[in-house]
């Protein structure tokens, strides 16, 4: 199973902090960030948080990230203009 979230995380140092936090809480998941272009406001300007594993509780992960002040949502199929 693979889940893809969009986030407002812009800095590599911040993404590494979030990865460390998530990997401690979910050691069986493969998690990585792809920092994107932020020329547009969130959600069109965003970074990608990719999560891979057998069982992913995206609701819990999104809730934990939002408690840390990070905007995040499941990636929708949409075109930003």
Coordinates of N, CA, C and O in Angstrom, one line a residue, residues 8-73:
X8 N 2.9 21.4 3.7 CA 3.5 22.7 3.5 C 4.9 22.8 4.0 O 5.5 23.9 4.2
X9 N 5.6 21.6 4.2 CA 6.9 21.6 4.7 C 7.8 22.0 3.5 O 7.8 21.4 2.4
X10 N 8.6 23.1 3.8 CA 9.4 23.7 2.7 C 10.9 23.4 2.9 O 11.7 23.4 1.9
X11 N 11.4 23.3 4.1 CA 12.8 23.2 4.3 C 13.3 21.8 4.6 O 12.6 21.0 5.2
X12 N 14.5 21.5 4.1 CA 15.0 20.1 4.2 C 15.2 19.7 5.7 O 14.9 18.6 6.1
X13 N 15.7 20.7 6.5 CA 15.9 20.4 7.9 C 14.6 20.1 8.6 O 14.5 19.2 9.5
X14 N 13.5 20.8 8.3 CA 12.2 20.5 8.8 C 11.7 19.1 8.4 O 11.1 18.4 9.1
X15 N 11.9 18.8 7.1 CA 11.5 17.5 6.6 C 12.2 16.4 7.3 O 11.6 15.4 7.6
X16 N 13.5 16.6 7.6 CA 14.2 15.5 8.3 C 13.7 15.3 9.7 O 13.6 14.2 10.2
X17 N 13.3 16.4 10.3 CA 12.8 16.3 11.7 C 11.4 15.6 11.7 O 11.2 14.7 12.5
X18 N 10.6 15.8 10.7 CA 9.3 15.2 10.5 C 9.5 13.7 10.2 O 8.9 12.8 10.7
X19 N 10.5 13.4 9.3 CA 10.8 12.0 9.0 C 11.2 11.2 10.2 O 10.8 10.1 10.4
X20 N 12.1 11.8 11.0 CA 12.6 11.2 12.2 C 11.4 10.9 13.2 O 11.2 9.8 13.7
X21 N 10.5 11.9 13.3 CA 9.3 11.7 14.2 C 8.4 10.6 13.7 O 8.0 9.7 14.5
X22 N 8.1 10.6 12.4 CA 7.3 9.5 11.8 C 7.9 8.1 11.9 O 7.2 7.2 12.2
X23 N 9.2 8.1 11.6 CA 9.9 6.8 11.6 C 9.9 6.2 13.0 O 9.9 5.0 13.1
X24 N 10.0 7.0 14.0 CA 10.0 6.5 15.4 C 8.6 6.0 15.7 O 8.5 5.0 16.4
X25 N 7.6 6.6 15.2 CA 6.2 6.2 15.5 C 5.7 5.1 14.7 O 4.9 4.3 15.1
X26 N 6.3 4.9 13.5 CA 5.9 3.9 12.5 C 7.1 3.3 11.9 O 7.4 3.4 10.7
X27 N 7.8 2.5 12.7 CA 9.1 1.9 12.2 C 9.0 0.9 11.1 O 10.0 0.7 10.4
X28 N 7.8 0.4 10.8 CA 7.7 -0.6 9.7 C 7.4 0.1 8.4 O 7.4 -0.6 7.3
X29 N 7.1 1.4 8.4 CA 6.8 2.1 7.1 C 8.0 2.7 6.5 O 8.9 3.1 7.2
X30 N 8.0 2.7 5.2 CA 9.0 3.4 4.4 C 8.4 4.8 4.1 O 7.4 4.9 3.5
X31 N 9.1 5.8 4.6 CA 8.6 7.2 4.5 C 9.7 8.1 3.9 O 10.8 8.1 4.3
X32 N 9.3 9.0 2.9 CA 10.2 10.0 2.4 C 9.5 11.2 1.9 O 8.3 11.2 1.7
X33 N 10.3 12.3 1.9 CA 9.8 13.6 1.4 C 10.4 13.9 0.0 O 11.5 13.5 -0.3
X34 N 9.6 14.6 -0.7 CA 10.0 15.2 -2.0 C 9.7 16.7 -1.9 O 8.5 17.0 -2.0
X35 N 10.6 17.6 -1.6 CA 10.4 19.0 -1.5 C 10.1 19.6 -2.9 O 11.0 19.4 -3.8
X36 N 9.1 20.3 -3.1 CA 8.6 20.8 -4.4 C 8.8 22.3 -4.4 O 9.3 22.9 -3.5
X37 N 8.4 22.8 -5.5 CA 8.4 24.3 -5.8 C 7.3 24.9 -5.0 O 6.2 24.5 -5.1
X38 N 7.6 26.0 -4.3 CA 6.6 26.7 -3.6 C 6.3 28.1 -4.1 O 6.1 29.1 -3.4
X39 N 6.2 28.2 -5.5 CA 5.9 29.5 -6.1 C 4.4 29.8 -5.9 O 4.0 31.0 -6.1
X40 N 3.6 28.8 -5.6 CA 2.2 29.0 -5.3 C 1.9 28.7 -3.9 O 2.6 27.9 -3.3
X41 N 0.8 29.2 -3.4 CA 0.4 28.9 -2.0 C -0.1 27.5 -1.9 O -0.5 26.9 -2.8
X42 N 0.0 26.9 -0.7 CA -0.5 25.6 -0.4 C -2.0 25.6 -0.7 O -2.7 26.5 -0.4
X43 N -2.6 24.6 -1.3 CA -2.1 23.3 -1.6 C -1.4 23.1 -3.0 O -0.8 22.1 -3.3
X44 N -1.5 24.2 -3.9 CA -0.9 24.0 -5.2 C 0.6 24.0 -5.1 O 1.3 23.3 -5.8
X45 N 1.2 24.8 -4.2 CA 2.6 24.7 -3.9 C 2.8 23.9 -2.7 O 2.2 24.1 -1.6
X46 N 3.5 22.8 -2.8 CA 3.5 21.8 -1.7 C 4.7 20.9 -1.8 O 5.4 20.8 -2.8
X47 N 5.0 20.1 -0.8 CA 5.9 19.0 -0.8 C 5.1 17.7 -0.7 O 4.0 17.7 -0.3
X48 N 5.8 16.7 -1.1 CA 5.1 15.3 -1.1 C 5.7 14.5 0.0 O 6.9 14.4 0.1
X49 N 4.8 13.9 0.8 CA 5.2 12.9 1.8 C 4.7 11.6 1.3 O 3.5 11.4 1.2
X50 N 5.6 10.7 1.0 CA 5.2 9.4 0.4 C 5.4 8.3 1.5 O 6.5 8.2 2.2
X51 N 4.4 7.5 1.8 CA 4.4 6.5 2.8 C 4.0 5.2 2.2 O 3.0 5.0 1.5
X52 N 4.9 4.2 2.5 CA 4.7 2.8 1.9 C 4.7 1.8 3.0 O 5.6 1.9 3.9
X53 N 3.8 0.8 3.0 CA 3.8 -0.2 4.0 C 2.6 -1.1 3.9 O 1.7 -0.8 3.1
X54 N 2.5 -2.1 4.7 CA 1.4 -3.0 4.7 C 0.1 -2.4 5.2 O -0.9 -2.6 4.6
X55 N 0.2 -1.6 6.3 CA -1.0 -1.0 6.9 C -0.6 0.4 7.3 O 0.3 0.6 8.1
X56 N -1.3 1.4 6.7 CA -1.0 2.8 6.9 C -2.2 3.5 7.5 O -3.3 3.5 6.9
X57 N -2.1 4.0 8.7 CA -3.2 4.8 9.3 C -3.0 6.2 8.9 O -2.5 7.0 9.7
X58 N -3.5 6.6 7.8 CA -3.3 8.0 7.3 C -4.0 9.0 8.1 O -3.5 10.1 8.3
X59 N -5.2 8.6 8.7 CA -5.9 9.5 9.5 C -5.1 9.9 10.8 O -4.9 11.1 11.1
X60 N -4.4 8.9 11.4 CA -3.6 9.2 12.6 C -2.4 10.0 12.2 O -2.0 10.9 12.9
X61 N -1.8 9.7 11.1 CA -0.6 10.4 10.6 C -0.9 11.9 10.3 O -0.2 12.8 10.8
X62 N -2.0 12.1 9.6 CA -2.4 13.5 9.3 C -2.7 14.2 10.6 O -2.3 15.4 10.8
X63 N -3.4 13.6 11.5 CA -3.7 14.2 12.8 C -2.5 14.6 13.6 O -2.3 15.7 14.1
X64 N -1.5 13.7 13.6 CA -0.2 14.0 14.3 C 0.5 15.1 13.7 O 1.1 16.0 14.4
X65 N 0.6 15.2 12.4 CA 1.3 16.2 11.7 C 0.6 17.6 11.9 O 1.2 18.6 12.1
X66 N -0.7 17.6 11.8 CA -1.5 18.8 12.1 C -1.3 19.3 13.5 O -1.2 20.6 13.7
X67 N -1.1 18.4 14.5 CA -0.8 18.9 15.8 C 0.5 19.5 15.9 O 0.7 20.4 16.8
X68 N 1.4 19.2 15.0 CA 2.7 19.8 14.9 C 2.7 21.1 14.1 O 3.7 21.7 13.8
X69 N 1.5 21.5 13.6 CA 1.4 22.7 12.8 C 1.7 22.6 11.4 O 1.8 23.6 10.7
X70 N 1.6 21.4 10.9 CA 1.9 21.1 9.5 C 0.6 20.9 8.7 O -0.2 20.1 9.1
X71 N 0.4 21.6 7.6 CA -0.7 21.4 6.8 C -0.5 20.2 5.9 O 0.6 20.1 5.3
X72 N -1.4 19.3 5.9 CA -1.2 18.1 5.1 C -2.6 17.5 4.7 O -3.6 17.6 5.5
X73 N -2.7 16.9 3.6 CA -3.9 16.3 3.1 C -3.5 15.1 2.1 O -2.4 15.2 1.6

